[in-house]
Amino acid sequence: MRQEYYLGIMSGTSLDGVDVALMDFAERPRLIAGQFTPMPMTPTDLRQDLLQLVSEGSTTLQQLGELDQRLALLYADSVNRFLAEHHLQPHHIRAIGCHGQTVWHAPSGDFPFTMQLGDMNLLAAHTSIDVVGDFRRKDMAFGGQGAPLVPAFHQALFYDEQWATVVLNIGGISNISVLLPNQPIIGYDTGPGNALMDGWIARHLGHTFDADGQWARGGKVQSDLLTKMLDEPYFQLPPPKSTGRELFNLAWLEKTLAKITALEGDIPPQDVQTTLLEFTAQSIALALRQIATPLPRRLLVCGGGAKNGALMARLQALLPNWQLHKTDDVGLDIDYVEAAAFAWLAYQRIHNLPSNLPSVTGAKSAVSLGAIFPAEKHV
């Protein structure tokens, strides 16, 4: 049977590790296998260094260059381990699609830009596989937001003319793809996903995430804090729009929290966690309630947030008119949807096919995203 294998690499805003997805595009997009590599904590804490950078937005050129290299080596190690464990050789893979690690995303202003780290030349050299990377800046060069990029992939996999389908990815930030029959596809970041909840529980309990929302289940929602967080101007912006940890971070939370506690006194940390979960659910529901359609509605959820039972329960309660499913139910593992999307973006670039949606990003035209970094296999 003919095969056309691509690898997709994604390390998202949760900063928990690297997802590698093997996709076959010979006939229809098909996930063959996926593998997760945790973000290394030793000998130096790469995750903490990245968190500090994306939260504070400042570093030295030396540190920036070293992070670029460290991430590329982590990606290469993840790929080589994947190949070994699945008995594959570099020549079996046509190309790697690597998103890189977003450390700053500023699509507005006089000089819009986005920055992803991870040296693609180093990745190609250490894997002996051609790499496609630097996807977002091409869209921005044509006037787009550079995000989100996955709705085109979601359209290819999940579009169904019998349904009003929304694909919701809950990573560090939440984003949606709105797939309505006979209408332009739209997609945008709805706001926070796991980032604030992960940061808060790490500070108070030392955990990297709140497993199944257990800590949040034991507190109560603080309505004044919730209202204040939902007053963030980002939620009133029309799409296309995108955001990230440069806005929704612990410094933003502390500033918002300080305004409430100055009037009402301290809030128990567990209640803050509960309110953050409700904040994520409410901000997602706010976006979905704006979708008008006579068709039956289904919400396909992926990303780490899909494993948070408390969050999923709140979404279902807030969206009673939607059928809630995980993407597992329609054939794509919730953990590897985004990595699979970047394998697809690499496939589109290798074949010089358009891969952005101007209706989503605001770009002036559809273009083939990404730059190709050859592995120079003949050397």
mmCIF file of C-alpha atoms in Angstrom:
data_model
loop_
_atom_site.group_PDB
_atom_site.id
_atom_site.type_symbol
_atom_site.label_atom_id
_atom_site.label_comp_id
_atom_site.label_asym_id
_atom_site.label_seq_id
_atom_site.Cartn_x
_atom_site.Cartn_y
_atom_site.Cartn_z
ATOM 1 C CA MET A 1 0.000 0.000 0.000
ATOM 2 C CA ARG A 2 1.296 3.445 -0.940
ATOM 3 C CA GLN A 3 2.355 5.592 2.024
ATOM 4 C CA GLU A 4 3.134 9.274 2.408
ATOM 5 C CA TYR A 5 4.371 9.758 5.954
ATOM 6 C CA TYR A 6 4.848 13.104 7.682
ATOM 7 C CA LEU A 7 5.696 13.873 11.295
ATOM 8 C CA GLY A 8 4.098 16.772 13.154
ATOM 9 C CA ILE A 9 5.717 18.327 16.217
ATOM 10 C CA MET A 10 3.883 20.571 18.663
ATOM 11 C CA SER A 11 4.903 22.060 21.997
ATOM 12 C CA GLY A 12 2.014 24.270 22.987
ATOM 13 C CA THR A 13 1.216 27.036 25.431
ATOM 14 C CA SER A 14 0.878 24.543 28.290
ATOM 15 C CA LEU A 15 4.659 23.985 28.069
ATOM 16 C CA ASP A 16 4.268 20.439 29.371
ATOM 17 C CA GLY A 17 6.208 18.713 26.627
ATOM 18 C CA VAL A 18 6.444 17.735 22.974
ATOM 19 C CA ASP A 19 3.784 15.889 20.988
ATOM 20 C CA VAL A 20 4.917 13.938 17.926
ATOM 21 C CA ALA A 21 2.281 12.654 15.496
ATOM 22 C CA LEU A 22 2.870 10.366 12.517
ATOM 23 C CA MET A 23 0.391 11.050 9.725
ATOM 24 C CA ASP A 24 -0.199 9.238 6.448
ATOM 25 C CA PHE A 25 -1.574 11.428 3.622
ATOM 26 C CA ALA A 26 -1.518 8.823 0.861
ATOM 27 C CA GLU A 27 -5.313 8.673 0.606
ATOM 28 C CA ARG A 28 -6.980 10.601 3.410
ATOM 29 C CA PRO A 29 -5.348 12.195 6.468
ATOM 30 C CA ARG A 30 -4.794 9.362 8.945
ATOM 31 C CA LEU A 31 -3.060 9.348 12.322
ATOM 32 C CA ILE A 32 -0.758 6.338 12.535
ATOM 33 C CA ALA A 33 0.809 6.897 15.950
ATOM 34 C CA GLY A 34 1.580 9.553 18.520
ATOM 35 C CA GLN A 35 4.127 9.976 21.295
ATOM 36 C CA PHE A 36 4.652 12.497 24.095
ATOM 37 C CA THR A 37 8.003 13.652 25.489
ATOM 38 C CA PRO A 38 7.797 15.618 28.779
ATOM 39 C CA MET A 39 9.516 18.990 28.936
ATOM 40 C CA PRO A 40 12.822 18.215 30.707
ATOM 41 C CA MET A 41 13.203 19.486 34.260
ATOM 42 C CA THR A 42 16.906 18.605 34.595
ATOM 43 C CA PRO A 43 19.786 19.299 34.367
ATOM 44 C CA THR A 44 18.450 22.787 33.712
ATOM 45 C CA ASP A 45 14.764 23.531 33.878
ATOM 46 C CA LEU A 46 13.829 24.250 30.274
ATOM 47 C CA ARG A 47 10.140 24.616 31.112
ATOM 48 C CA GLN A 48 10.811 27.178 33.829
ATOM 49 C CA ASP A 49 13.130 29.168 31.576
ATOM 50 C CA LEU A 50 10.441 29.260 28.888
ATOM 51 C CA LEU A 51 7.704 30.172 31.367
ATOM 52 C CA GLN A 52 9.775 33.064 32.623
ATOM 53 C CA LEU A 53 10.404 34.287 29.085
ATOM 54 C CA VAL A 54 6.795 34.126 27.901
ATOM 55 C CA SER A 55 5.498 35.698 31.128
ATOM 56 C CA GLU A 56 8.015 38.530 31.433
ATOM 57 C CA GLY A 57 8.885 39.072 27.772
ATOM 58 C CA SER A 58 12.505 39.866 28.556
ATOM 59 C CA THR A 59 15.759 37.919 28.377
ATOM 60 C CA THR A 60 19.302 38.272 27.079
ATOM 61 C CA LEU A 61 20.327 37.528 23.528
ATOM 62 C CA GLN A 62 22.566 34.776 24.916
ATOM 63 C CA GLN A 63 19.663 33.093 26.714
ATOM 64 C CA LEU A 64 17.389 33.503 23.699
ATOM 65 C CA GLY A 65 19.895 31.848 21.394
ATOM 66 C CA GLU A 66 20.483 29.010 23.840
ATOM 67 C CA LEU A 67 16.749 28.368 24.222
ATOM 68 C CA ASP A 68 16.489 28.221 20.428
ATOM 69 C CA GLN A 69 19.129 25.485 20.400
ATOM 70 C CA ARG A 70 17.840 23.597 23.455
ATOM 71 C CA LEU A 71 14.357 23.352 21.987
ATOM 72 C CA ALA A 72 15.666 22.106 18.636
ATOM 73 C CA LEU A 73 17.674 19.392 20.386
ATOM 74 C CA LEU A 74 14.597 18.398 22.412
ATOM 75 C CA TYR A 75 12.543 18.164 19.209
ATOM 76 C CA ALA A 76 15.249 16.117 17.502
ATOM 77 C CA ASP A 77 15.525 13.744 20.451
ATOM 78 C CA SER A 78 11.737 13.341 20.474
ATOM 79 C CA VAL A 79 11.720 12.487 16.752
ATOM 80 C CA ASN A 80 14.639 10.068 16.941
ATOM 81 C CA ARG A 81 13.120 8.236 19.910
ATOM 82 C CA PHE A 82 9.817 8.042 18.041
ATOM 83 C CA LEU A 83 11.496 6.581 14.958
ATOM 84 C CA ALA A 84 13.383 4.009 17.023
ATOM 85 C CA GLU A 85 10.329 2.901 18.994
ATOM 86 C CA HIS A 86 8.207 2.566 15.839
ATOM 87 C CA HIS A 87 10.937 0.869 13.767
ATOM 88 C CA LEU A 88 11.125 3.646 11.210
ATOM 89 C CA GLN A 89 14.066 5.167 9.351
ATOM 90 C CA PRO A 90 14.471 8.832 8.350
ATOM 91 C CA HIS A 91 13.916 7.973 4.678
ATOM 92 C CA HIS A 92 10.421 6.723 5.539
ATOM 93 C CA ILE A 93 9.384 10.297 6.463
ATOM 94 C CA ARG A 94 8.845 12.847 3.689
ATOM 95 C CA ALA A 95 9.081 15.831 6.047
ATOM 96 C CA ILE A 96 8.630 17.075 9.600
ATOM 97 C CA GLY A 97 6.204 19.899 10.288
ATOM 98 C CA CYS A 98 7.426 21.688 13.411
ATOM 99 C CA HIS A 99 5.529 24.567 14.967
ATOM 100 C CA GLY A 100 8.308 25.604 17.350
ATOM 101 C CA GLN A 101 7.642 27.124 20.760
ATOM 102 C CA THR A 102 5.778 30.424 20.759
ATOM 103 C CA VAL A 103 7.428 32.818 23.185
ATOM 104 C CA TRP A 104 5.685 35.995 22.060
ATOM 105 C CA HIS A 105 2.750 36.714 19.777
ATOM 106 C CA ALA A 106 1.905 40.346 19.006
ATOM 107 C CA PRO A 107 -0.295 40.516 15.878
ATOM 108 C CA SER A 108 -1.380 44.122 16.487
ATOM 109 C CA GLY A 109 0.539 47.391 16.568
ATOM 110 C CA ASP A 110 2.742 49.247 14.113
ATOM 111 C CA PHE A 111 5.075 46.287 13.626
ATOM 112 C CA PRO A 112 3.111 43.033 14.112
ATOM 113 C CA PHE A 113 5.239 39.987 14.803
ATOM 114 C CA THR A 114 5.253 36.502 16.215
ATOM 115 C CA MET A 115 8.232 34.581 17.596
ATOM 116 C CA GLN A 116 8.666 30.816 17.774
ATOM 117 C CA LEU A 117 11.891 29.267 19.035
ATOM 118 C CA GLY A 118 13.488 26.016 17.904
ATOM 119 C CA ASP A 119 16.282 26.059 15.284
ATOM 120 C CA MET A 120 14.800 24.187 12.309
ATOM 121 C CA ASN A 121 18.208 23.819 10.660
ATOM 122 C CA LEU A 122 19.470 21.988 13.744
ATOM 123 C CA LEU A 123 16.364 19.796 13.813
ATOM 124 C CA ALA A 124 16.881 18.827 10.158
ATOM 125 C CA ALA A 125 20.578 18.112 10.727
ATOM 126 C CA HIS A 126 19.978 15.920 13.795
ATOM 127 C CA THR A 127 17.150 13.862 12.261
ATOM 128 C CA SER A 128 18.257 13.654 8.600
ATOM 129 C CA ILE A 129 14.692 14.614 7.631
ATOM 130 C CA ASP A 130 13.548 17.717 5.777
ATOM 131 C CA VAL A 131 11.768 20.152 8.096
ATOM 132 C CA VAL A 132 9.004 22.632 7.404
ATOM 133 C CA GLY A 133 8.743 25.380 10.022
ATOM 134 C CA ASP A 134 8.152 29.089 10.572
ATOM 135 C CA PHE A 135 4.487 28.811 9.565
ATOM 136 C CA ARG A 136 2.962 31.854 11.206
ATOM 137 C CA ARG A 137 5.083 34.671 9.800
ATOM 138 C CA LYS A 138 4.057 33.974 6.196
ATOM 139 C CA ASP A 139 0.409 34.544 7.107
ATOM 140 C CA MET A 140 1.333 37.742 8.970
ATOM 141 C CA ALA A 141 3.333 38.932 5.969
ATOM 142 C CA PHE A 142 0.060 38.832 4.041
ATOM 143 C CA GLY A 143 -1.766 40.867 6.667
ATOM 144 C CA GLY A 144 -3.076 38.026 8.844
ATOM 145 C CA GLN A 145 -2.961 37.377 12.563
ATOM 146 C CA GLY A 146 -0.698 34.367 12.083
ATOM 147 C CA ALA A 147 -3.209 32.382 14.148
ATOM 148 C CA PRO A 148 -5.033 30.172 14.454
ATOM 149 C CA LEU A 149 -3.634 27.931 11.739
ATOM 150 C CA VAL A 150 -5.367 24.651 12.568
ATOM 151 C CA PRO A 151 -8.906 25.461 11.285
ATOM 152 C CA ALA A 152 -7.911 24.540 7.712
ATOM 153 C CA PHE A 153 -6.845 21.119 8.993
ATOM 154 C CA HIS A 154 -10.024 20.812 11.068
ATOM 155 C CA GLN A 155 -12.029 21.575 7.937
ATOM 156 C CA ALA A 156 -10.223 18.814 6.037
ATOM 157 C CA LEU A 157 -10.947 16.258 8.774
ATOM 158 C CA PHE A 158 -14.151 17.212 10.574
ATOM 159 C CA TYR A 159 -16.390 19.179 8.203
ATOM 160 C CA ASP A 160 -19.855 17.627 7.863
ATOM 161 C CA GLU A 161 -22.653 19.385 5.987
ATOM 162 C CA GLN A 162 -25.238 17.818 8.286
ATOM 163 C CA TRP A 163 -23.800 19.525 11.377
ATOM 164 C CA ALA A 164 -22.768 22.876 12.751
ATOM 165 C CA THR A 165 -19.376 21.699 13.995
ATOM 166 C CA VAL A 166 -17.022 23.552 16.300
ATOM 167 C CA VAL A 167 -13.612 22.088 17.115
ATOM 168 C CA LEU A 168 -12.384 23.331 20.482
ATOM 169 C CA ASN A 169 -8.748 22.907 21.440
ATOM 170 C CA ILE A 170 -8.084 23.523 25.131
ATOM 171 C CA GLY A 171 -4.352 23.868 25.589
ATOM 172 C CA GLY A 172 -2.739 26.650 27.549
ATOM 173 C CA ILE A 173 -4.978 28.922 25.476
ATOM 174 C CA SER A 174 -8.345 27.829 24.049
ATOM 175 C CA ASN A 175 -9.149 28.192 20.372
ATOM 176 C CA ILE A 176 -12.069 27.243 18.165
ATOM 177 C CA SER A 177 -12.670 26.358 14.523
ATOM 178 C CA VAL A 178 -16.238 27.056 13.393
ATOM 179 C CA LEU A 179 -17.256 24.778 10.513
ATOM 180 C CA LEU A 180 -20.691 25.826 9.239
ATOM 181 C CA PRO A 181 -22.016 24.533 5.897
ATOM 182 C CA ASN A 182 -22.129 27.158 3.143
ATOM 183 C CA GLN A 183 -20.329 29.748 5.250
ATOM 184 C CA PRO A 184 -16.696 30.860 5.426
ATOM 185 C CA ILE A 185 -14.706 28.992 8.056
ATOM 186 C CA ILE A 186 -13.774 31.118 11.032
ATOM 187 C CA GLY A 187 -11.515 30.400 13.975
ATOM 188 C CA TYR A 188 -9.937 32.314 16.804
ATOM 189 C CA ASP A 189 -8.587 32.143 20.337
ATOM 190 C CA THR A 190 -11.424 32.366 22.837
ATOM 191 C CA GLY A 191 -9.107 33.145 25.756
ATOM 192 C CA PRO A 192 -7.472 31.068 28.489
ATOM 193 C CA GLY A 193 -7.458 27.300 28.537
ATOM 194 C CA ASN A 194 -5.262 25.562 31.095
ATOM 195 C CA ALA A 195 -2.541 28.201 31.460
ATOM 196 C CA LEU A 196 -3.942 30.114 34.432
ATOM 197 C CA MET A 197 -5.181 27.006 36.241
ATOM 198 C CA ASP A 198 -1.825 25.284 35.750
ATOM 199 C CA GLY A 199 0.110 28.304 36.956
ATOM 200 C CA TRP A 200 -2.043 28.795 40.036
ATOM 201 C CA ILE A 201 -1.928 25.181 41.236
ATOM 202 C CA ALA A 202 1.829 25.059 40.587
ATOM 203 C CA ARG A 203 2.300 28.049 42.836
ATOM 204 C CA HIS A 204 0.134 26.764 45.693
ATOM 205 C CA LEU A 205 0.408 22.963 45.561
ATOM 206 C CA GLY A 206 3.484 22.375 43.419
ATOM 207 C CA HIS A 207 1.548 20.374 40.801
ATOM 208 C CA THR A 208 1.970 21.024 37.088
ATOM 209 C CA PHE A 209 -1.798 20.729 36.505
ATOM 210 C CA ASP A 210 -5.072 20.087 38.359
ATOM 211 C CA ALA A 211 -5.797 16.454 37.469
ATOM 212 C CA ASP A 212 -9.451 16.105 36.418
ATOM 213 C CA GLY A 213 -10.135 19.455 38.116
ATOM 214 C CA GLN A 214 -10.061 17.823 41.539
ATOM 215 C CA TRP A 215 -8.734 20.860 43.406
ATOM 216 C CA ALA A 216 -11.157 23.154 41.603
ATOM 217 C CA ARG A 217 -14.070 20.866 42.529
ATOM 218 C CA GLY A 218 -13.495 21.572 46.244
ATOM 219 C CA GLY A 219 -13.770 25.359 46.093
ATOM 220 C CA LYS A 220 -16.481 27.826 45.189
ATOM 221 C CA VAL A 221 -16.759 30.401 42.444
ATOM 222 C CA GLN A 222 -16.044 33.966 43.552
ATOM 223 C CA SER A 223 -18.523 35.892 41.408
ATOM 224 C CA ASP A 224 -16.884 39.332 41.701
ATOM 225 C CA LEU A 225 -13.509 37.937 40.637
ATOM 226 C CA LEU A 226 -15.143 36.071 37.750
ATOM 227 C CA THR A 227 -16.943 39.217 36.576
ATOM 228 C CA LYS A 228 -13.732 41.230 36.740
ATOM 229 C CA MET A 229 -11.821 38.675 34.686
ATOM 230 C CA LEU A 230 -14.566 38.526 32.068
ATOM 231 C CA ASP A 231 -14.307 42.317 31.752
ATOM 232 C CA GLU A 232 -10.953 41.849 29.995
ATOM 233 C CA PRO A 233 -11.273 43.848 26.714
ATOM 234 C CA TYR A 234 -9.995 40.924 24.634
ATOM 235 C CA PHE A 235 -13.381 39.206 24.922
ATOM 236 C CA GLN A 236 -15.118 42.121 23.220
ATOM 237 C CA LEU A 237 -12.837 42.123 20.184
ATOM 238 C CA PRO A 238 -14.337 40.701 16.991
ATOM 239 C CA PRO A 239 -12.503 37.913 15.172
ATOM 240 C CA PRO A 240 -10.028 37.448 13.639
ATOM 241 C CA LYS A 241 -8.110 37.645 16.907
ATOM 242 C CA SER A 242 -5.476 35.696 18.788
ATOM 243 C CA THR A 243 -3.847 35.811 22.188
ATOM 244 C CA GLY A 244 -1.476 33.897 24.451
ATOM 245 C CA ARG A 245 0.497 33.868 27.681
ATOM 246 C CA GLU A 246 1.733 37.369 26.962
ATOM 247 C CA LEU A 247 -1.743 38.467 28.150
ATOM 248 C CA PHE A 248 -3.249 35.634 30.194
ATOM 249 C CA ASN A 249 -0.523 34.925 32.732
ATOM 250 C CA LEU A 250 -0.133 34.960 36.512
ATOM 251 C CA ALA A 251 0.853 38.645 36.503
ATOM 252 C CA TRP A 252 -2.480 39.443 34.812
ATOM 253 C CA LEU A 253 -4.303 37.273 37.367
ATOM 254 C CA GLU A 254 -2.536 38.886 40.312
ATOM 255 C CA LYS A 255 -3.390 42.365 39.054
ATOM 256 C CA THR A 256 -7.050 41.393 38.648
ATOM 257 C CA LEU A 257 -7.124 39.598 41.979
ATOM 258 C CA ALA A 258 -5.606 42.591 43.778
ATOM 259 C CA LYS A 259 -8.488 44.822 42.685
ATOM 260 C CA ILE A 260 -10.999 42.428 44.256
ATOM 261 C CA THR A 261 -9.118 41.653 47.461
ATOM 262 C CA ALA A 262 -8.530 45.361 48.116
ATOM 263 C CA LEU A 263 -12.303 45.703 48.458
ATOM 264 C CA GLU A 264 -13.359 42.323 49.805
ATOM 265 C CA GLY A 265 -10.343 40.786 51.536
ATOM 266 C CA ASP A 266 -8.337 37.693 50.686
ATOM 267 C CA ILE A 267 -9.808 34.847 48.646
ATOM 268 C CA PRO A 268 -8.829 31.256 49.519
ATOM 269 C CA PRO A 269 -6.447 29.865 46.868
ATOM 270 C CA GLN A 270 -8.768 26.913 46.199
ATOM 271 C CA ASP A 271 -11.639 29.308 45.451
ATOM 272 C CA VAL A 272 -9.391 31.112 42.977
ATOM 273 C CA GLN A 273 -8.744 27.773 41.230
ATOM 274 C CA THR A 274 -12.470 27.076 41.054
ATOM 275 C CA THR A 275 -13.085 30.554 39.658
ATOM 276 C CA LEU A 276 -10.345 30.099 37.062
ATOM 277 C CA LEU A 277 -11.985 26.890 35.831
ATOM 278 C CA GLU A 278 -15.315 28.709 35.592
ATOM 279 C CA PHE A 279 -13.574 31.594 33.814
ATOM 280 C CA THR A 280 -12.191 29.246 31.152
ATOM 281 C CA ALA A 281 -15.593 27.596 30.699
ATOM 282 C CA GLN A 282 -17.492 30.902 30.584
ATOM 283 C CA SER A 283 -15.132 32.510 28.076
ATOM 284 C CA ILE A 284 -15.474 29.503 25.762
ATOM 285 C CA ALA A 285 -19.265 29.461 26.137
ATOM 286 C CA LEU A 286 -19.392 33.205 25.400
ATOM 287 C CA ALA A 287 -17.842 32.567 21.997
ATOM 288 C CA LEU A 288 -20.079 29.610 21.145
ATOM 289 C CA ARG A 289 -23.299 31.415 22.080
ATOM 290 C CA GLN A 290 -22.603 33.880 19.278
ATOM 291 C CA ILE A 291 -22.976 31.142 16.648
ATOM 292 C CA ALA A 292 -26.419 31.233 15.031
ATOM 293 C CA THR A 293 -27.478 28.162 13.038
ATOM 294 C CA PRO A 294 -30.593 26.034 12.509
ATOM 295 C CA LEU A 295 -28.464 22.877 12.245
ATOM 296 C CA PRO A 296 -27.794 20.465 15.089
ATOM 297 C CA ARG A 297 -24.657 21.530 16.943
ATOM 298 C CA ARG A 298 -21.685 19.445 17.964
ATOM 299 C CA LEU A 299 -18.597 20.503 19.881
ATOM 300 C CA LEU A 300 -15.498 18.364 19.320
ATOM 301 C CA VAL A 301 -12.989 18.932 22.120
ATOM 302 C CA CYS A 302 -9.275 18.146 22.052
ATOM 303 C CA GLY A 303 -6.161 19.124 23.968
ATOM 304 C CA GLY A 304 -5.261 18.604 27.609
ATOM 305 C CA GLY A 305 -8.392 20.376 28.837
ATOM 306 C CA ALA A 306 -10.532 17.599 27.351
ATOM 307 C CA LYS A 307 -9.211 15.371 30.172
ATOM 308 C CA ASN A 308 -10.471 17.757 32.856
ATOM 309 C CA GLY A 309 -13.805 16.243 33.831
ATOM 310 C CA ALA A 310 -14.832 19.237 35.913
ATOM 311 C CA LEU A 311 -14.202 21.613 33.004
ATOM 312 C CA MET A 312 -16.035 19.371 30.520
ATOM 313 C CA ALA A 313 -19.014 19.146 32.873
ATOM 314 C CA ARG A 314 -19.194 22.930 33.156
ATOM 315 C CA LEU A 315 -19.022 23.307 29.373
ATOM 316 C CA GLN A 316 -21.902 20.883 28.908
ATOM 317 C CA ALA A 317 -23.954 22.713 31.558
ATOM 318 C CA LEU A 318 -23.279 26.095 29.942
ATOM 319 C CA LEU A 319 -23.987 24.789 26.416
ATOM 320 C CA PRO A 320 -27.094 22.582 26.723
ATOM 321 C CA ASN A 321 -27.883 22.878 22.993
ATOM 322 C CA TRP A 322 -24.563 21.377 21.951
ATOM 323 C CA GLN A 323 -23.599 17.732 21.690
ATOM 324 C CA LEU A 324 -20.245 17.494 23.432
ATOM 325 C CA HIS A 325 -17.699 14.948 22.175
ATOM 326 C CA LYS A 326 -13.974 14.398 22.330
ATOM 327 C CA THR A 327 -12.197 14.159 18.974
ATOM 328 C CA ASP A 328 -11.412 10.557 19.982
ATOM 329 C CA ASP A 329 -15.054 9.848 19.130
ATOM 330 C CA VAL A 330 -14.490 10.870 15.497
ATOM 331 C CA GLY A 331 -11.147 9.164 14.977
ATOM 332 C CA LEU A 332 -8.400 11.527 16.135
ATOM 333 C CA ASP A 333 -6.710 11.218 19.544
ATOM 334 C CA ILE A 334 -7.296 14.351 21.658
ATOM 335 C CA ASP A 335 -3.594 14.526 22.539
ATOM 336 C CA TYR A 336 -2.322 14.727 18.972
ATOM 337 C CA VAL A 337 -4.743 16.916 17.026
ATOM 338 C CA GLU A 338 -2.433 19.929 16.939
ATOM 339 C CA ALA A 339 0.692 17.899 16.150
ATOM 340 C CA ALA A 340 -1.273 16.193 13.361
ATOM 341 C CA ALA A 341 -2.258 19.630 12.057
ATOM 342 C CA PHE A 342 1.383 20.643 11.645
ATOM 343 C CA ALA A 343 2.131 17.424 9.807
ATOM 344 C CA TRP A 344 -0.719 18.436 7.467
ATOM 345 C CA LEU A 345 0.683 21.959 7.117
ATOM 346 C CA ALA A 346 4.040 20.431 6.148
ATOM 347 C CA TYR A 347 2.289 18.244 3.562
ATOM 348 C CA GLN A 348 0.554 21.313 2.117
ATOM 349 C CA ARG A 349 3.861 23.205 1.913
ATOM 350 C CA ILE A 350 5.771 20.353 0.277
ATOM 351 C CA HIS A 351 3.023 20.166 -2.351
ATOM 352 C CA ASN A 352 2.819 23.974 -2.589
ATOM 353 C CA LEU A 353 -0.858 24.005 -1.599
ATOM 354 C CA PRO A 354 -2.526 26.851 0.329
ATOM 355 C CA SER A 355 -2.831 26.176 4.036
ATOM 356 C CA ASN A 356 -4.190 29.303 5.674
ATOM 357 C CA LEU A 357 -7.786 30.515 5.623
ATOM 358 C CA PRO A 358 -8.111 34.288 5.109
ATOM 359 C CA SER A 359 -11.574 34.136 6.721
ATOM 360 C CA VAL A 360 -9.843 32.868 9.868
ATOM 361 C CA THR A 361 -6.609 34.841 10.091
ATOM 362 C CA GLY A 362 -7.544 37.993 8.167
ATOM 363 C CA ALA A 363 -4.777 37.487 5.607
ATOM 364 C CA LYS A 364 -5.227 39.143 2.212
ATOM 365 C CA SER A 365 -4.938 35.825 0.376
ATOM 366 C CA ALA A 366 -4.554 32.086 0.813
ATOM 367 C CA VAL A 367 -0.898 31.058 0.701
ATOM 368 C CA SER A 368 1.231 27.990 1.351
ATOM 369 C CA LEU A 369 2.655 28.503 4.830
ATOM 370 C CA GLY A 370 6.080 27.588 6.113
ATOM 371 C CA ALA A 371 9.723 27.546 5.079
ATOM 372 C CA ILE A 372 11.529 24.360 4.054
ATOM 373 C CA PHE A 373 14.796 23.423 5.799
ATOM 374 C CA PRO A 374 16.408 20.574 3.828
ATOM 375 C CA ALA A 375 18.304 17.880 5.680
ATOM 376 C CA GLU A 376 20.951 17.732 2.943
ATOM 377 C CA LYS A 377 20.754 13.936 2.879
ATOM 378 C CA HIS A 378 23.245 13.774 -0.003
ATOM 379 C CA VAL A 379 26.101 15.102 2.163
#
